[in-house]
Amino acid sequence: MPIKSNMVVSNQSGVHKDLESGIEKYLVNPFRKPYRPFSKGIFHKANQVINNLNLPIILDSGCGTGESSHILSKKNTDIIIVGIDKSEKRLDKFIERDNFYHKDNLILMRADVIDIWRMIKQSKWTIKKHYILYPNPWPKKNQLKRRWHGHPIFPEMIGLCDQIELRTNWQIYAEEFKQALEIITQKKTSLDSIKVKYFMSPFEKKYSNSRQKLYRVVSSD
Ligand SMILES: C[S@@+](CC[C@H](N)C(=O)[O-])C[C@H]1O[C@@H](n2cnc3c(N)ncnc32)[C@H](O)[C@@H]1O
């Protein structure tokens, strides 16, 4: 991973004009794509651990290398941290086989959150907080549907828990995410620019070291 990174460049100058209409459509027509058998197997393993430990959960979706999940697990020893990333490579440091890792209060899965979020919702896990740290920005105007708040899965994702924290280096992503969250929850959401002293994830470190502005959107309980 490069140590320095360039700022996000986009042909969008503000919140996408189709954001609101997209969310209204997804609220009426929920996302129903069938689960892949592969996802079911991995989720089953996680679900067994969760049921045995019977503790609240923090989700770290798109956790990359798993470092942020590891940091969270050390800071919150009475909570299970579940990190999920679909990348073939990124979780290699932790996962040796079967696309799954469990030690103490840390679970890591190599899986697609689009399946896993819906399975979590059906299993009624007690999610205390959901982190989405530095998702891929997909900054071109025609890529709105690839951003989490532009994807039909968004209402399901928001339904997982009340406390959501998104961090991004692209202000428009933060503004769109905030607006989308407020449409669904009907509650005020905060957006601020943050200065980070202790980096939570490799991308946070990379962007900070490149002197980029970082933004945080936090839902209200
Ligand atoms: C820009 S990286 C950020 C990684 C990490 N959160 C960090 O801050 O260092 C975005 C991550 O999201 C993951 N991702 C994107 N779409 C995903 C999906 N549908 N399911 C699981 N992971 C996904 C990618 O594989 C990638 O590792």
GROMACS .gro file of C-alpha atoms and ligand atoms in nm:
model
  248
    1MET     CA    1   0.000   0.000   0.000
    2PRO     CA    2   0.148   0.345  -0.092
    3ILE     CA    3   0.244   0.561   0.206
    4LYS     CA    4   0.122   0.880   0.040
    5SER     CA    5  -0.207   0.925  -0.138
    6ASN     CA    6  -0.372   1.185  -0.358
    7MET     CA    7  -0.690   1.366  -0.268
    8VAL     CA    8  -1.016   1.236  -0.415
    9VAL     CA    9  -1.089   1.394  -0.753
   10SER     CA   10  -1.449   1.399  -0.872
   11ASN     CA   11  -1.670   1.547  -1.142
   12GLN     CA   12  -1.932   1.600  -0.866
   13SER     CA   13  -1.932   1.934  -0.683
   14GLY     CA   14  -2.191   1.854  -0.414
   15VAL     CA   15  -2.441   1.596  -0.295
   16HIS     CA   16  -2.563   1.384  -0.589
   17LYS     CA   17  -2.901   1.494  -0.722
   18ASP     CA   18  -3.029   1.132  -0.733
   19LEU     CA   19  -2.940   1.048  -0.372
   20GLU     CA   20  -3.280   1.113  -0.215
   21SER     CA   21  -3.490   0.954  -0.491
   22GLY     CA   22  -3.268   0.643  -0.482
   23ILE     CA   23  -3.316   0.595  -0.107
   24GLU     CA   24  -3.690   0.644  -0.132
   25LYS     CA   25  -3.698   0.375  -0.401
   26TYR     CA   26  -3.493   0.132  -0.189
   27LEU     CA   27  -3.719   0.188   0.111
   28VAL     CA   28  -4.018   0.079  -0.097
   29ASN     CA   29  -3.841  -0.211  -0.274
   30PRO     CA   30  -3.603  -0.386  -0.032
   31PHE     CA   31  -3.289  -0.553  -0.167
   32ARG     CA   32  -3.352  -0.924  -0.227
   33LYS     CA   33  -3.050  -1.064  -0.408
   34PRO     CA   34  -3.005  -1.432  -0.299
   35TYR     CA   35  -2.717  -1.510  -0.062
   36ARG     CA   36  -2.419  -1.693  -0.203
   37PRO     CA   37  -2.368  -2.040  -0.048
   38PHE     CA   38  -2.010  -1.934   0.031
   39SER     CA   39  -2.134  -1.648   0.254
   40LYS     CA   40  -2.370  -1.881   0.441
   41GLY     CA   41  -2.083  -2.110   0.548
   42ILE     CA   42  -1.869  -1.827   0.679
   43PHE     CA   43  -2.158  -1.661   0.857
   44HIS     CA   44  -2.252  -1.991   1.023
   45LYS     CA   45  -1.904  -2.011   1.182
   46ALA     CA   46  -1.928  -1.656   1.315
   47ASN     CA   47  -2.279  -1.713   1.442
   48GLN     CA   48  -2.168  -2.014   1.649
   49VAL     CA   49  -1.898  -1.809   1.821
   50ILE     CA   50  -2.137  -1.519   1.880
   51ASN     CA   51  -2.398  -1.749   2.033
   52ASN     CA   52  -2.140  -1.912   2.261
   53LEU     CA   53  -1.989  -1.586   2.385
   54ASN     CA   54  -2.321  -1.405   2.417
   55LEU     CA   55  -2.170  -1.053   2.431
   56PRO     CA   56  -2.258  -0.731   2.249
   57ILE     CA   57  -2.090  -0.673   1.914
   58ILE     CA   58  -1.906  -0.398   1.729
   59LEU     CA   59  -1.901  -0.435   1.351
   60ASP     CA   60  -1.609  -0.312   1.142
   61SER     CA   61  -1.731  -0.341   0.783
   62GLY     CA   62  -1.475  -0.326   0.503
   63CYS     CA   63  -1.206  -0.371   0.769
   64GLY     CA   64  -0.923  -0.407   0.514
   65THR     CA   65  -0.622  -0.570   0.682
   66GLY     CA   66  -0.817  -0.615   1.008
   67GLU     CA   67  -0.594  -0.374   1.201
   68SER     CA   68  -0.883  -0.148   1.305
   69SER     CA   69  -1.078  -0.453   1.428
   70HIS     CA   70  -0.773  -0.568   1.624
   71ILE     CA   71  -0.733  -0.223   1.785
   72LEU     CA   72  -1.103  -0.219   1.876
   73SER     CA   73  -1.080  -0.567   2.028
   74LYS     CA   74  -0.796  -0.459   2.260
   75LYS     CA   75  -0.986  -0.146   2.367
   76ASN     CA   76  -1.321  -0.321   2.423
   77THR     CA   77  -1.246  -0.654   2.588
   78ASP     CA   78  -1.608  -0.709   2.695
   79ILE     CA   79  -1.737  -0.674   2.339
   80ILE     CA   80  -1.695  -0.900   2.035
   81ILE     CA   81  -1.544  -0.720   1.738
   82VAL     CA   82  -1.648  -0.856   1.400
   83GLY     CA   83  -1.439  -0.735   1.106
   84ILE     CA   84  -1.551  -0.821   0.752
   85ASP     CA   85  -1.370  -0.766   0.424
   86LYS     CA   86  -1.415  -0.931   0.088
   87SER     CA   87  -1.062  -0.872  -0.041
   88GLU     CA   88  -0.861  -1.182  -0.132
   89LYS     CA   89  -0.542  -1.029   0.003
   90ARG     CA   90  -0.608  -0.783   0.280
   91LEU     CA   91  -0.689  -1.017   0.572
   92ASP     CA   92  -0.387  -1.241   0.511
   93LYS     CA   93  -0.210  -1.128   0.826
   94PHE     CA   94  -0.483  -1.288   1.039
   95ILE     CA   95  -0.663  -1.546   0.828
   96GLU     CA   96  -0.468  -1.858   0.742
   97ARG     CA   97  -0.752  -2.078   0.616
   98ASP     CA   98  -1.127  -2.111   0.570
   99ASN     CA   99  -1.172  -1.732   0.529
  100PHE     CA  100  -1.230  -1.708   0.903
  101TYR     CA  101  -1.037  -1.607   1.217
  102HIS     CA  102  -1.136  -1.614   1.580
  103LYS     CA  103  -0.927  -1.536   1.885
  104ASP     CA  104  -1.063  -1.413   2.218
  105ASN     CA  105  -1.309  -1.132   2.135
  106LEU     CA  106  -1.202  -1.084   1.771
  107ILE     CA  107  -1.371  -1.243   1.470
  108LEU     CA  108  -1.258  -1.171   1.115
  109MET     CA  109  -1.436  -1.292   0.803
  110ARG     CA  110  -1.340  -1.279   0.440
  111ALA     CA  111  -1.687  -1.222   0.299
  112ASP     CA  112  -1.914  -0.979   0.119
  113VAL     CA  113  -2.098  -0.750   0.360
  114ILE     CA  114  -2.391  -0.734   0.117
  115ASP     CA  115  -2.476  -1.092   0.221
  116ILE     CA  116  -2.345  -1.079   0.577
  117TRP     CA  117  -2.538  -0.766   0.682
  118ARG     CA  118  -2.868  -0.928   0.583
  119MET     CA  119  -2.780  -1.252   0.764
  120ILE     CA  120  -2.685  -1.057   1.077
  121LYS     CA  121  -3.019  -0.880   1.067
  122GLN     CA  122  -3.206  -1.209   1.049
  123SER     CA  123  -3.002  -1.354   1.334
  124LYS     CA  124  -3.079  -1.059   1.560
  125TRP     CA  125  -2.723  -1.003   1.684
  126THR     CA  126  -2.696  -0.723   1.942
  127ILE     CA  127  -2.487  -0.467   1.758
  128LYS     CA  128  -2.362  -0.186   1.979
  129LYS     CA  129  -2.182   0.012   1.709
  130HIS     CA  130  -2.107  -0.015   1.338
  131TYR     CA  131  -1.784   0.133   1.196
  132ILE     CA  132  -1.739   0.196   0.826
  133LEU     CA  133  -1.385   0.323   0.794
  134TYR     CA  134  -1.273   0.481   0.470
  135PRO     CA  135  -1.495   0.299   0.220
  136ASN     CA  136  -1.393   0.317  -0.146
  137PRO     CA  137  -1.521   0.661  -0.253
  138TRP     CA  138  -1.630   0.575  -0.610
  139PRO     CA  139  -1.606   0.948  -0.687
  140LYS     CA  140  -1.736   0.965  -1.043
  141LYS     CA  141  -2.086   1.104  -1.078
  142ASN     CA  142  -2.206   0.785  -1.245
  143GLN     CA  143  -2.075   0.573  -0.955
  144LEU     CA  144  -2.333   0.680  -0.693
  145LYS     CA  145  -2.477   0.327  -0.674
  146ARG     CA  146  -2.139   0.189  -0.572
  147ARG     CA  147  -2.121   0.415  -0.264
  148TRP     CA  148  -2.288   0.256   0.041
  149HIS     CA  149  -2.560   0.522   0.063
  150GLY     CA  150  -2.634   0.486  -0.309
  151HIS     CA  151  -2.664   0.107  -0.297
  152PRO     CA  152  -2.999  -0.072  -0.247
  153ILE     CA  153  -2.852  -0.245   0.062
  154PHE     CA  154  -2.832   0.088   0.249
  155PRO     CA  155  -3.161   0.068   0.444
  156GLU     CA  156  -3.067  -0.285   0.562
  157MET     CA  157  -2.726  -0.165   0.671
  158ILE     CA  158  -2.875   0.124   0.867
  159GLY     CA  159  -3.124  -0.111   1.031
  160LEU     CA  160  -2.846  -0.311   1.199
  161CYS     CA  161  -2.791  -0.072   1.490
  162ASP     CA  162  -2.845   0.285   1.608
  163GLN     CA  163  -2.481   0.385   1.644
  164ILE     CA  164  -2.300   0.423   1.314
  165GLU     CA  165  -1.965   0.586   1.251
  166LEU     CA  166  -1.835   0.650   0.901
  167ARG     CA  167  -1.494   0.799   0.831
  168THR     CA  168  -1.384   0.921   0.489
  169ASN     CA  169  -1.133   1.151   0.321
  170TRP     CA  170  -1.395   1.279   0.073
  171GLN     CA  171  -1.621   1.554   0.205
  172ILE     CA  172  -1.898   1.484  -0.048
  173TYR     CA  173  -1.911   1.118   0.060
  174ALA     CA  174  -1.956   1.234   0.420
  175GLU     CA  175  -2.227   1.486   0.324
  176GLU     CA  176  -2.418   1.230   0.119
  177PHE     CA  177  -2.390   0.965   0.388
  178LYS     CA  178  -2.518   1.209   0.651
  179GLN     CA  179  -2.812   1.311   0.435
  180ALA     CA  180  -2.898   0.951   0.350
  181LEU     CA  181  -2.880   0.849   0.716
  182GLU     CA  182  -3.109   1.134   0.818
  183ILE     CA  183  -3.366   1.042   0.552
  184ILE     CA  184  -3.387   0.690   0.691
  185THR     CA  185  -3.356   0.752   1.066
  186GLN     CA  186  -3.535   1.091   1.071
  187LYS     CA  187  -3.275   1.194   1.332
  188LYS     CA  188  -3.004   1.459   1.324
  189THR     CA  189  -2.660   1.322   1.243
  190SER     CA  190  -2.325   1.493   1.306
  191LEU     CA  191  -2.056   1.555   1.048
  192ASP     CA  192  -1.722   1.697   1.150
  193SER     CA  193  -1.369   1.713   1.029
  194ILE     CA  194  -1.133   1.525   1.258
  195LYS     CA  195  -0.768   1.536   1.355
  196VAL     CA  196  -0.652   1.190   1.451
  197LYS     CA  197  -0.367   1.130   1.693
  198TYR     CA  198  -0.385   0.750   1.713
  199PHE     CA  199  -0.468   0.602   1.373
  200MET     CA  200  -0.746   0.346   1.369
  201SER     CA  201  -0.666   0.194   1.031
  202PRO     CA  202  -0.402   0.186   0.756
  203PHE     CA  203  -0.607   0.411   0.529
  204GLU     CA  204  -0.655   0.662   0.808
  205LYS     CA  205  -0.278   0.667   0.855
  206LYS     CA  206  -0.210   0.699   0.483
  207TYR     CA  207  -0.455   0.989   0.436
  208SER     CA  208  -0.338   1.168   0.751
  209ASN     CA  209   0.026   1.137   0.652
  210SER     CA  210  -0.067   1.288   0.315
  211ARG     CA  211  -0.220   1.584   0.504
  212GLN     CA  212  -0.568   1.514   0.373
  213LYS     CA  213  -0.874   1.630   0.564
  214LEU     CA  214  -1.064   1.349   0.734
  215TYR     CA  215  -1.438   1.354   0.798
  216ARG     CA  216  -1.653   1.165   1.044
  217VAL     CA  217  -2.028   1.110   1.035
  218VAL     CA  218  -2.182   0.982   1.358
  219SER     CA  219  -2.546   0.890   1.401
  220SER     CA  220  -2.734   0.995   1.711
  221ASP     CA  221  -2.873   0.715   1.933
  222LIG     C1  222  -1.039   0.181   0.112
  222LIG     S1  223  -1.039   0.026   0.191
  222LIG     C2  224  -1.042   0.069   0.365
  222LIG     C3  225  -0.992  -0.043   0.452
  222LIG     C4  226  -0.991  -0.014   0.602
  222LIG     N1  227  -1.122   0.010   0.653
  222LIG     C5  228  -0.900   0.100   0.637
  222LIG     O1  229  -0.952   0.206   0.677
  222LIG     O2  230  -0.778   0.084   0.628
  222LIG     C6  231  -1.206  -0.030   0.164
  222LIG     C7  232  -1.223  -0.178   0.196
  222LIG     O3  233  -1.359  -0.213   0.180
  222LIG     C8  234  -1.364  -0.347   0.132
  222LIG     N2  235  -1.494  -0.372   0.070
  222LIG     C9  236  -1.550  -0.306  -0.034
  222LIG     N3  237  -1.670  -0.359  -0.067
  222LIG    C10  238  -1.689  -0.462   0.019
  222LIG    C11  239  -1.794  -0.558   0.036
  222LIG     N4  240  -1.900  -0.557  -0.044
  222LIG     N5  241  -1.780  -0.650   0.134
  222LIG    C12  242  -1.671  -0.652   0.214
  222LIG     N6  243  -1.568  -0.564   0.203
  222LIG    C13  244  -1.578  -0.471   0.107
  222LIG    C14  245  -1.247  -0.354   0.035
  222LIG     O4  246  -1.206  -0.489   0.011
  222LIG    C15  247  -1.140  -0.271   0.108
  222LIG     O5  248  -1.057  -0.350   0.187
   0.00000   0.00000   0.00000
